[in-house]
Every structure is written in structure tokens, then in C-alpha cells.
Amino acid sequence: MPEDFVVTPWEVKGSVDYDRLITQFGTERITPELLERIRRRAGDLHFMLRRGIFYSHRDLNWILDEAENGHPFALYTGRGPSSGIHIGHMLPWFFTRWLQEKFKATLYFQITDDEKFLFKDFDDLGQATKVGYENILDIIAMGFDPKLTRIFVDTEYIHHLYPIAVEAAKRITFSTTQAVFGFTNSNNIGEIFYTSIQAAPAFLPSVLAKKPVPVLIPCGIDQDPHFRIARDVAPRLGFPKPALIHNKLLMSLQGPNAKMSASTPESSIFTTDSEKAAHKKINNAFTGGRATVEEQRRLGADPTVCPIFNFYQFIFDPDDAHLAEVERTCRSGERLCGECKQELWGLVEPFLKRHHEAREKAKDRVEDFVVRD
Ligand code: TRP
């Protein structure tokens, strides 16, 4: 069957069928039983789990088995530097912070300046590193525990990563990268090698501890292909396979099929947006509303294609009862898009204010988080 959407680590196109991705990628759905198990261990369930925003996994049961047997897991996630961090990038980080808090897990946070240089987002490697440090301010501002968090930039931590990366690289063929990523003869050899650098932190906790440490990677489902390869090579390297928990991607403010990216500022709220600019973006956003007020009152609107509803559901409205009321009044036509946007802004504004302050303070805290060779 021809696919009308594309999801790779570098490209997300079309209207993503998340159920179909589970089959395509060969991951597993998070079942109600698994949710119950997480609830028992964590004490509660993050709303992103309750709502199926984190919806797919690999080996999560094993991670919980290990935790129950006294083998605590480490967390690993990452960021390819880009000139702006938007709410969509932060989605998995909110959840990762929750995991860190509930499980007291050490978090390894990779900043892939090399990736973004190799894949041509930057002409200048130093610029990618610099932007990586800008992004680190946003990561620190999320409220991770400095005692349990190690952020590293690839080009500054390569001595730790390289021995692991070469072990992995030796066991990954070009044809595997062709099959998994669609690489061709015209890709530069750095691009072909890169996946072994993204695999390395999955094994780093075991190397540092000199014994097998289970690792859980929270990430957008688009990153799964890298870790499919990492899991493949893990046993041959003598490491446990990293487990994964995948989130669905946040919608662009321009609509369900539009791309959210730093090169399209209107597509999302960026952490460096002024409050005024952010408010304007929300006001101008696409919605699931009707052409006229009269029609909307009569027919109701469609929250399933609406980025404004998506923002409530995925990030800004953790209160299930309130969210249900937003959805009900949207579908019934009682709620109009203008007022709905205003109400959302009432949730976004305090978040943005707090984040701006925390981001300023983060400038003095970088050295509490960053590790180097
Ligand atoms: N490739 C990711 C990006 O472009 C960055 C990344 C590196 C990452 N390691 C990761 C993301 C681990 C999730 C989990 O943003």
C-alpha cells in the first residue's frame, strides 16, 4: 500500500498515521496493563501517558522488571541544535523530567552539533556548537535535576563517545543505513557514520558503570530508526538493548499537515518568542472551525484537525475534566475558535513567562549540567 506520509529522523511529511507507524517500525503499543504497571511504580500517570501521547515502546516491560529487581535505569535523550526550540521539541522533555523525578534516574542528554553540521543545517561547525549551547539553556530551564543530569555536546565529549561509536560502526553496513534511512551513494560519509554516534550514549551508562545498565530513551517516534540499529548491534557489543518510549508529534499551528520547523516561525511557539509574538501566532493559527459563526454554532467544529486543541491536549491542559469540556463544547458549537484561542493563551502566557525567567537564570547554571572530555 503506498504511504501518504513519511516519517524519518530528518523528515516528517503528510498526515501521519501513528497506528500504521507501529506496524511499519515494528514497535509495540503501550497497553492499559503496561500503563497500570507504570502507575504502580511511579505513584501516578503523567497525562501524556493517560492520553496516549506517549503511545509506543520497545522493551518497557523489561525496564520495569529491572527496576523492580533493583537495577535502576538511566534515561537518554537528545537534541540536534537548531536556532529555535519550540514547544514540539519540548514535548518529550516535559515527560523525561517527570520520569527523572519519579524514578530518580540519571539523564544523559546529547547535543548533536555534528549531526546538524553533517546534515547541512549549518555551514559552520562552530556555529552548530554555539547554537547547541543556546538550546542547552532551554533544556536547563525545563527543571531537570542538576545532580542527575549530564548534558554533553558531541564535539566536546567525543573521547567518551568515540570508542563506543567505532564498536557500533564496525557492525553497521552501508546497506543497513540505505535500508533504514534511505541513504544513497551521494550522502556524505559523515551522514552514514552518524547513527553510531547517536547510538553511543545508549551504551555509555554501562561503560561508565563497568556493568550493564538498563537505558530508557524517551523520544519522538521519528527517532526510532536510529535506535532500531542501536538495539540490533547491542548484544554483539555486550550491552543491553536500550528500551524506548515514543511520543506522537505536536501539530504545526498552521494545520495538521503542515511542517513545524525553525525555518517557519509561524508554525509553533518558540521559547525565544516575545509574549506579544506568541500571542499573535496563537491568534493567527489554523483551527478546526467552520467558515462562519452561524455554521459553527449549528455544526460544531473538529478538534481532531485543530492545532489549538492539540496544544491543549498535548501540552498545556493537564486537567482531563477541563480538556473533555473543551472538546465537548468545540464539537457542539458552544465554543468559538476566538474564545478558545484566548483561553489557550491564558495557559501559554504564564508558561512562557516562567520559561523566559528560567532561561535567563540558566545562563549561570550551564556548568552545573554540562560534562566534557
Ligand atoms: N537526532 C536528534 C534530533 O535531531 C537528536 C538526538 C540525539 C536524540 N540523540 C537522541 C533525540 C536521543 C532523541 C533521543 O533532534
Short mmCIF file of C-alpha atoms and ligand atoms in Angstrom, two decimals:
data_model
loop_
_atom_site.label_atom_id
_atom_site.label_comp_id
_atom_site.label_asym_id
_atom_site.label_seq_id
_atom_site.Cartn_x
_atom_site.Cartn_y
_atom_site.Cartn_z
CA MET A 1 0.00 0.00 0.00
CA PRO A 2 1.50 3.38 -0.92
CA GLU A 3 2.13 5.54 2.16
CA ASP A 4 0.75 9.07 2.13
CA PHE A 5 3.10 10.13 4.88
CA VAL A 6 6.80 9.94 5.55
CA VAL A 7 8.48 9.75 8.96
CA THR A 8 12.26 9.66 9.18
CA PRO A 9 14.60 11.28 11.72
CA TRP A 10 15.08 14.13 9.25
CA GLU A 11 11.74 14.50 7.61
CA VAL A 12 8.11 14.28 8.67
CA LYS A 13 5.69 14.78 5.78
CA GLY A 14 1.96 14.38 5.29
CA SER A 15 -0.71 13.27 7.71
CA VAL A 16 0.96 10.72 9.99
CA ASP A 17 -0.96 7.54 10.76
CA TYR A 18 0.52 6.70 14.16
CA ASP A 19 -1.06 3.26 14.33
CA ARG A 20 0.40 2.36 10.99
CA LEU A 21 3.83 3.57 12.18
CA ILE A 22 3.76 0.98 14.96
CA THR A 23 3.45 -1.74 12.33
CA GLN A 24 5.89 -0.08 9.95
CA PHE A 25 8.58 0.39 12.59
CA GLY A 26 7.78 -2.82 14.47
CA THR A 27 7.31 -1.18 17.87
CA GLU A 28 4.72 -2.08 20.48
CA ARG A 29 1.67 -0.21 21.63
CA ILE A 30 1.53 0.87 25.27
CA THR A 31 -1.32 -1.26 26.62
CA PRO A 32 -3.64 -0.46 29.55
CA GLU A 33 -1.83 -3.21 31.52
CA LEU A 34 1.51 -1.54 30.95
CA LEU A 35 0.05 1.82 31.97
CA GLU A 36 -1.18 0.23 35.19
CA ARG A 37 2.28 -1.12 35.84
CA ILE A 38 3.84 2.31 35.37
CA ARG A 39 1.21 3.85 37.62
CA ARG A 40 2.03 1.37 40.38
CA ARG A 41 5.75 2.13 40.22
CA ALA A 42 5.56 5.89 39.68
CA GLY A 43 2.65 6.62 42.01
CA ASP A 44 0.68 8.35 39.26
CA LEU A 45 0.48 8.57 35.48
CA HIS A 46 1.69 11.53 33.50
CA PHE A 47 -1.11 12.96 31.37
CA MET A 48 0.91 12.23 28.24
CA LEU A 49 0.63 8.54 29.11
CA ARG A 50 -3.06 8.75 30.07
CA ARG A 51 -3.82 10.40 26.73
CA GLY A 52 -1.72 8.17 24.53
CA ILE A 53 0.67 10.95 23.50
CA PHE A 54 3.45 8.62 24.57
CA TYR A 55 1.88 5.63 22.90
CA SER A 56 4.51 3.21 21.65
CA HIS A 57 7.53 1.48 23.13
CA ARG A 58 10.22 -1.15 22.90
CA ASP A 59 11.04 -3.28 25.94
CA LEU A 60 9.39 -1.04 28.52
CA ASN A 61 8.28 -4.10 30.49
CA TRP A 62 11.90 -5.15 30.75
CA ILE A 63 12.87 -1.70 32.11
CA LEU A 64 10.21 -2.08 34.81
CA ASP A 65 11.32 -5.66 35.57
CA GLU A 66 14.86 -4.43 36.03
CA ALA A 67 13.76 -1.53 38.25
CA GLU A 68 11.78 -3.99 40.37
CA ASN A 69 14.83 -6.24 40.64
CA GLY A 70 16.95 -3.41 41.99
CA HIS A 71 18.60 -2.41 38.70
CA PRO A 72 17.64 1.21 38.21
CA PHE A 73 17.65 2.53 34.65
CA ALA A 74 19.29 5.60 33.15
CA LEU A 75 17.49 7.96 30.78
CA TYR A 76 18.90 9.13 27.46
CA THR A 77 17.53 11.73 25.10
CA GLY A 78 18.94 14.38 22.81
CA ARG A 79 18.63 17.43 20.66
CA GLY A 80 20.01 18.35 17.27
CA PRO A 81 20.80 22.06 17.64
CA SER A 82 18.51 24.42 15.80
CA SER A 83 18.13 28.15 16.02
CA GLY A 84 14.87 27.86 17.90
CA ILE A 85 13.45 25.44 20.42
CA HIS A 86 9.72 25.19 20.00
CA ILE A 87 7.01 23.61 22.09
CA GLY A 88 7.10 20.48 19.94
CA HIS A 89 10.76 19.90 20.78
CA MET A 90 9.96 20.31 24.46
CA LEU A 91 7.15 17.76 24.48
CA PRO A 92 9.36 14.74 25.26
CA TRP A 93 11.41 16.80 27.70
CA PHE A 94 8.41 17.52 29.95
CA PHE A 95 7.86 13.80 30.11
CA THR A 96 11.53 12.98 30.59
CA ARG A 97 11.64 15.35 33.55
CA TRP A 98 8.68 13.50 35.05
CA LEU A 99 10.44 10.16 34.57
CA GLN A 100 13.59 11.55 36.15
CA GLU A 101 11.64 12.77 39.15
CA LYS A 102 9.60 9.60 39.64
CA PHE A 103 12.41 7.11 39.10
CA LYS A 104 15.35 9.20 40.33
CA ALA A 105 17.05 8.33 37.07
CA THR A 106 20.26 9.84 35.76
CA LEU A 107 19.64 11.58 32.45
CA TYR A 108 22.17 11.69 29.62
CA PHE A 109 21.32 14.49 27.22
CA GLN A 110 23.13 14.51 23.87
CA ILE A 111 23.54 17.69 21.82
CA THR A 112 24.34 16.64 18.27
CA ASP A 113 26.18 19.61 16.78
CA ASP A 114 27.96 17.14 14.49
CA GLU A 115 24.64 15.82 13.15
CA LYS A 116 23.29 19.23 12.29
CA PHE A 117 26.54 20.17 10.57
CA LEU A 118 26.74 16.92 8.58
CA PHE A 119 23.11 17.12 7.53
CA LYS A 120 23.74 20.66 6.32
CA ASP A 121 21.61 22.67 8.71
CA PHE A 122 24.80 24.65 9.41
CA ASP A 123 27.68 25.58 7.07
CA ASP A 124 29.91 26.17 10.03
CA LEU A 125 30.51 23.53 12.69
CA GLY A 126 31.34 26.11 15.35
CA GLN A 127 28.00 27.75 14.73
CA ALA A 128 26.21 24.45 15.35
CA THR A 129 28.06 24.10 18.67
CA LYS A 130 27.17 27.66 19.63
CA VAL A 131 23.51 27.14 18.86
CA GLY A 132 23.72 23.89 20.84
CA TYR A 133 24.64 25.98 23.89
CA GLU A 134 21.64 28.24 23.26
CA ASN A 135 19.47 25.13 23.26
CA ILE A 136 21.08 23.92 26.48
CA LEU A 137 19.61 27.00 28.21
CA ASP A 138 16.14 25.79 27.27
CA ILE A 139 16.92 22.29 28.47
CA ILE A 140 18.15 23.54 31.84
CA ALA A 141 15.10 25.81 32.08
CA MET A 142 12.87 22.71 31.93
CA GLY A 143 13.80 22.00 35.53
CA PHE A 144 15.93 18.86 35.28
CA ASP A 145 17.78 17.89 38.45
CA PRO A 146 21.40 19.09 38.11
CA LYS A 147 22.62 16.21 40.28
CA LEU A 148 21.01 13.68 37.96
CA THR A 149 21.58 15.32 34.58
CA ARG A 150 24.59 15.23 32.27
CA ILE A 151 24.33 17.30 29.12
CA PHE A 152 27.09 16.89 26.55
CA VAL A 153 27.88 18.32 23.14
CA ASP A 154 29.16 15.68 20.72
CA THR A 155 32.24 17.59 19.55
CA GLU A 156 33.25 18.23 23.18
CA TYR A 157 32.55 14.75 24.52
CA ILE A 158 33.79 12.73 21.60
CA HIS A 159 36.50 10.97 23.57
CA HIS A 160 33.77 9.35 25.66
CA LEU A 161 31.59 8.58 22.66
CA TYR A 162 34.10 7.55 20.03
CA PRO A 163 35.27 4.18 21.38
CA ILE A 164 31.63 3.10 21.65
CA ALA A 165 30.73 4.58 18.27
CA VAL A 166 33.50 2.70 16.44
CA GLU A 167 32.45 -0.58 18.04
CA ALA A 168 28.94 0.07 16.78
CA ALA A 169 30.06 1.36 13.36
CA LYS A 170 32.08 -1.80 12.68
CA ARG A 171 28.83 -3.76 12.89
CA ILE A 172 26.63 -1.50 10.77
CA THR A 173 26.85 -1.87 7.00
CA PHE A 174 26.22 0.83 4.42
CA SER A 175 23.38 -1.27 3.10
CA THR A 176 21.70 -1.21 6.52
CA THR A 177 21.81 2.60 6.53
CA GLN A 178 20.43 2.56 2.99
CA ALA A 179 17.54 0.37 4.03
CA VAL A 180 16.82 2.19 7.29
CA PHE A 181 17.44 5.82 6.30
CA GLY A 182 17.23 5.74 2.51
CA PHE A 183 20.87 6.81 2.11
CA THR A 184 22.42 6.67 -1.36
CA ASN A 185 25.88 6.99 -2.88
CA SER A 186 25.61 10.76 -2.75
CA ASN A 187 25.25 11.00 1.03
CA ASN A 188 28.45 12.19 2.66
CA ILE A 189 30.27 9.58 4.73
CA GLY A 190 29.67 11.55 7.93
CA GLU A 191 25.94 11.14 7.47
CA ILE A 192 26.41 7.41 7.03
CA PHE A 193 28.56 7.15 10.18
CA TYR A 194 26.39 9.45 12.28
CA THR A 195 23.92 6.86 13.54
CA SER A 196 26.71 5.20 15.51
CA ILE A 197 27.27 8.49 17.36
CA GLN A 198 23.60 8.68 18.27
CA ALA A 199 23.75 5.05 19.41
CA ALA A 200 26.76 5.62 21.69
CA PRO A 201 25.02 7.31 24.65
CA ALA A 202 22.66 4.34 24.88
CA PHE A 203 25.67 2.30 25.99
CA LEU A 204 27.61 5.00 27.83
CA PRO A 205 25.99 4.36 31.25
CA SER A 206 27.14 0.73 31.05
CA VAL A 207 30.65 1.77 30.05
CA LEU A 208 30.87 4.30 32.89
CA ALA A 209 29.49 1.86 35.49
CA LYS A 210 31.53 -1.04 34.09
CA LYS A 211 28.43 -3.20 34.30
CA PRO A 212 25.21 -3.47 32.29
CA VAL A 213 22.90 -0.52 32.99
CA PRO A 214 19.39 -0.53 31.51
CA VAL A 215 18.69 2.60 29.46
CA LEU A 216 15.32 4.07 28.53
CA ILE A 217 15.12 6.56 25.66
CA PRO A 218 12.09 8.86 25.55
CA CYS A 219 11.86 10.36 22.06
CA GLY A 220 9.65 11.31 19.15
CA ILE A 221 8.74 8.22 17.13
CA ASP A 222 10.67 9.76 14.21
CA GLN A 223 13.94 8.95 16.02
CA ASP A 224 13.16 5.24 16.31
CA PRO A 225 15.14 4.15 13.20
CA HIS A 226 18.43 5.12 14.87
CA PHE A 227 17.65 3.02 17.88
CA ARG A 228 16.46 0.06 15.87
CA ILE A 229 20.04 -0.11 14.63
CA ALA A 230 21.44 0.51 18.12
CA ARG A 231 19.34 -2.33 19.51
CA ASP A 232 20.50 -4.59 16.69
CA VAL A 233 24.17 -4.15 17.48
CA ALA A 234 23.84 -4.03 21.29
CA PRO A 235 24.18 -7.78 22.01
CA ARG A 236 27.25 -8.03 19.77
CA LEU A 237 28.82 -5.20 21.81
CA GLY A 238 27.91 -6.89 25.08
CA PHE A 239 25.41 -4.21 26.15
CA PRO A 240 21.72 -4.48 26.95
CA LYS A 241 19.44 -3.22 24.20
CA PRO A 242 18.16 0.27 25.01
CA ALA A 243 14.42 0.46 25.66
CA LEU A 244 12.32 3.19 24.07
CA ILE A 245 9.17 5.12 24.74
CA HIS A 246 7.84 7.11 21.78
CA ASN A 247 5.65 10.18 21.55
CA LYS A 248 3.41 11.39 18.77
CA LEU A 249 4.47 14.69 17.25
CA LEU A 250 2.85 18.01 18.05
CA MET A 251 0.85 19.67 15.27
CA SER A 252 2.02 22.78 13.47
CA LEU A 253 -0.01 25.89 14.27
CA GLN A 254 -0.59 26.08 10.52
CA GLY A 255 -2.59 22.88 10.42
CA PRO A 256 -2.45 19.10 10.67
CA ASN A 257 -0.40 18.56 7.52
CA ALA A 258 1.95 21.49 7.81
CA LYS A 259 5.51 21.12 8.93
CA MET A 260 6.67 22.55 12.23
CA SER A 261 10.16 23.92 11.92
CA ALA A 262 12.56 26.64 12.91
CA SER A 263 12.53 27.91 9.33
CA THR A 264 8.77 28.62 9.59
CA PRO A 265 8.37 30.80 12.70
CA GLU A 266 4.55 30.82 12.43
CA SER A 267 4.48 27.04 12.74
CA SER A 268 4.94 26.96 16.51
CA ILE A 269 5.65 28.86 19.71
CA PHE A 270 9.38 29.20 20.19
CA THR A 271 10.93 29.66 23.62
CA THR A 272 12.55 32.87 22.50
CA ASP A 273 9.30 34.38 21.16
CA SER A 274 8.20 37.52 22.96
CA GLU A 275 4.84 37.20 24.65
CA LYS A 276 3.40 39.53 22.06
CA ALA A 277 4.72 37.45 19.15
CA ALA A 278 3.50 34.22 20.73
CA HIS A 279 0.04 35.64 21.34
CA LYS A 280 -0.16 36.73 17.71
CA LYS A 281 0.80 33.25 16.48
CA ILE A 282 -1.98 31.68 18.52
CA ASN A 283 -4.46 34.21 17.22
CA ASN A 284 -3.41 33.53 13.63
CA ALA A 285 -3.33 29.75 13.97
CA PHE A 286 -5.31 27.37 11.79
CA THR A 287 -8.26 25.77 13.61
CA GLY A 288 -10.83 23.04 13.11
CA GLY A 289 -13.52 25.70 12.98
CA ARG A 290 -16.14 26.43 10.33
CA ALA A 291 -16.23 29.21 7.78
CA THR A 292 -18.87 31.24 9.61
CA VAL A 293 -20.07 31.63 13.19
CA GLU A 294 -23.55 30.57 12.17
CA GLU A 295 -22.27 27.34 10.65
CA GLN A 296 -20.09 26.60 13.66
CA ARG A 297 -22.95 27.10 16.10
CA ARG A 298 -25.05 24.75 14.01
CA LEU A 299 -22.49 22.05 13.08
CA GLY A 300 -19.77 22.35 15.70
CA ALA A 301 -16.02 22.29 14.96
CA ASP A 302 -13.50 19.46 14.53
CA PRO A 303 -10.87 19.23 17.31
CA THR A 304 -9.06 16.33 15.60
CA VAL A 305 -7.58 18.60 12.92
CA CYS A 306 -7.09 21.60 15.20
CA PRO A 307 -3.63 22.69 16.37
CA ILE A 308 -5.22 24.81 19.12
CA PHE A 309 -6.95 21.76 20.58
CA ASN A 310 -3.74 19.80 20.02
CA PHE A 311 -1.86 22.34 22.17
CA TYR A 312 -4.40 21.95 24.99
CA GLN A 313 -4.29 18.18 24.77
CA PHE A 314 -0.56 17.58 24.28
CA ILE A 315 0.97 20.28 26.49
CA PHE A 316 -0.98 22.98 28.20
CA ASP A 317 -4.06 21.43 29.80
CA PRO A 318 -3.15 18.56 32.13
CA ASP A 319 -6.64 18.61 33.67
CA ASP A 320 -8.59 15.79 31.98
CA ALA A 321 -12.02 17.06 33.06
CA HIS A 322 -11.33 20.51 31.66
CA LEU A 323 -9.94 19.09 28.42
CA ALA A 324 -13.07 16.97 28.00
CA GLU A 325 -15.16 20.10 28.41
CA VAL A 326 -13.09 21.95 25.78
CA GLU A 327 -13.63 19.05 23.39
CA ARG A 328 -17.34 18.75 24.09
CA THR A 329 -18.06 22.46 23.64
CA CYS A 330 -15.90 22.51 20.50
CA ARG A 331 -17.80 19.67 18.88
CA SER A 332 -21.17 21.05 19.94
CA GLY A 333 -20.55 24.53 18.59
CA GLU A 334 -20.92 26.18 22.00
CA ARG A 335 -17.27 27.23 21.82
CA LEU A 336 -15.98 29.50 19.09
CA CYS A 337 -12.37 29.47 17.94
CA GLY A 338 -11.61 33.06 19.00
CA GLU A 339 -12.56 32.45 22.63
CA CYS A 340 -10.86 29.06 22.58
CA LYS A 341 -7.62 30.72 21.45
CA GLN A 342 -7.94 33.32 24.19
CA GLU A 343 -8.38 30.64 26.80
CA LEU A 344 -5.36 28.75 25.48
CA TRP A 345 -3.31 31.93 25.63
CA GLY A 346 -4.23 32.14 29.30
CA LEU A 347 -2.31 28.87 29.74
CA VAL A 348 0.55 29.62 27.37
CA GLU A 349 1.35 33.09 28.69
CA PRO A 350 2.31 32.10 32.26
CA PHE A 351 4.27 29.13 30.92
CA LEU A 352 6.23 31.37 28.56
CA LYS A 353 6.87 33.97 31.29
CA ARG A 354 8.22 31.32 33.63
CA HIS A 355 10.31 29.76 30.90
CA HIS A 356 11.84 33.11 29.91
CA GLU A 357 12.87 33.72 33.51
CA ALA A 358 14.23 30.23 33.98
CA ARG A 359 16.11 30.50 30.68
CA GLU A 360 17.80 33.72 31.87
CA LYS A 361 18.81 32.07 35.15
CA ALA A 362 20.09 29.04 33.24
CA LYS A 363 22.92 31.20 31.85
CA ASP A 364 24.64 30.97 35.25
CA ARG A 365 23.96 27.25 35.63
CA VAL A 366 25.42 25.77 32.44
CA GLU A 367 28.47 24.39 34.20
CA ASP A 368 26.27 22.56 36.71
CA PHE A 369 24.90 20.45 33.85
CA VAL A 370 27.46 20.15 31.07
CA VAL A 371 30.07 17.41 31.07
CA ARG A 372 33.11 17.45 28.78
CA ASP A 373 36.03 15.16 27.94
N1 TRP B 1 18.72 13.37 16.24
C1 TRP B 1 18.01 14.11 17.25
C2 TRP B 1 17.49 15.43 16.67
O1 TRP B 1 17.64 15.73 15.53
C3 TRP B 1 18.88 14.40 18.44
C4 TRP B 1 19.11 13.21 19.33
C5 TRP B 1 20.33 12.65 19.63
C6 TRP B 1 18.14 12.47 20.04
N2 TRP B 1 20.18 11.63 20.50
C7 TRP B 1 18.84 11.49 20.77
C8 TRP B 1 16.75 12.57 20.15
C9 TRP B 1 18.17 10.59 21.60
C10 TRP B 1 16.08 11.68 20.97
C11 TRP B 1 16.80 10.69 21.69
O2 TRP B 1 16.89 16.20 17.39
#
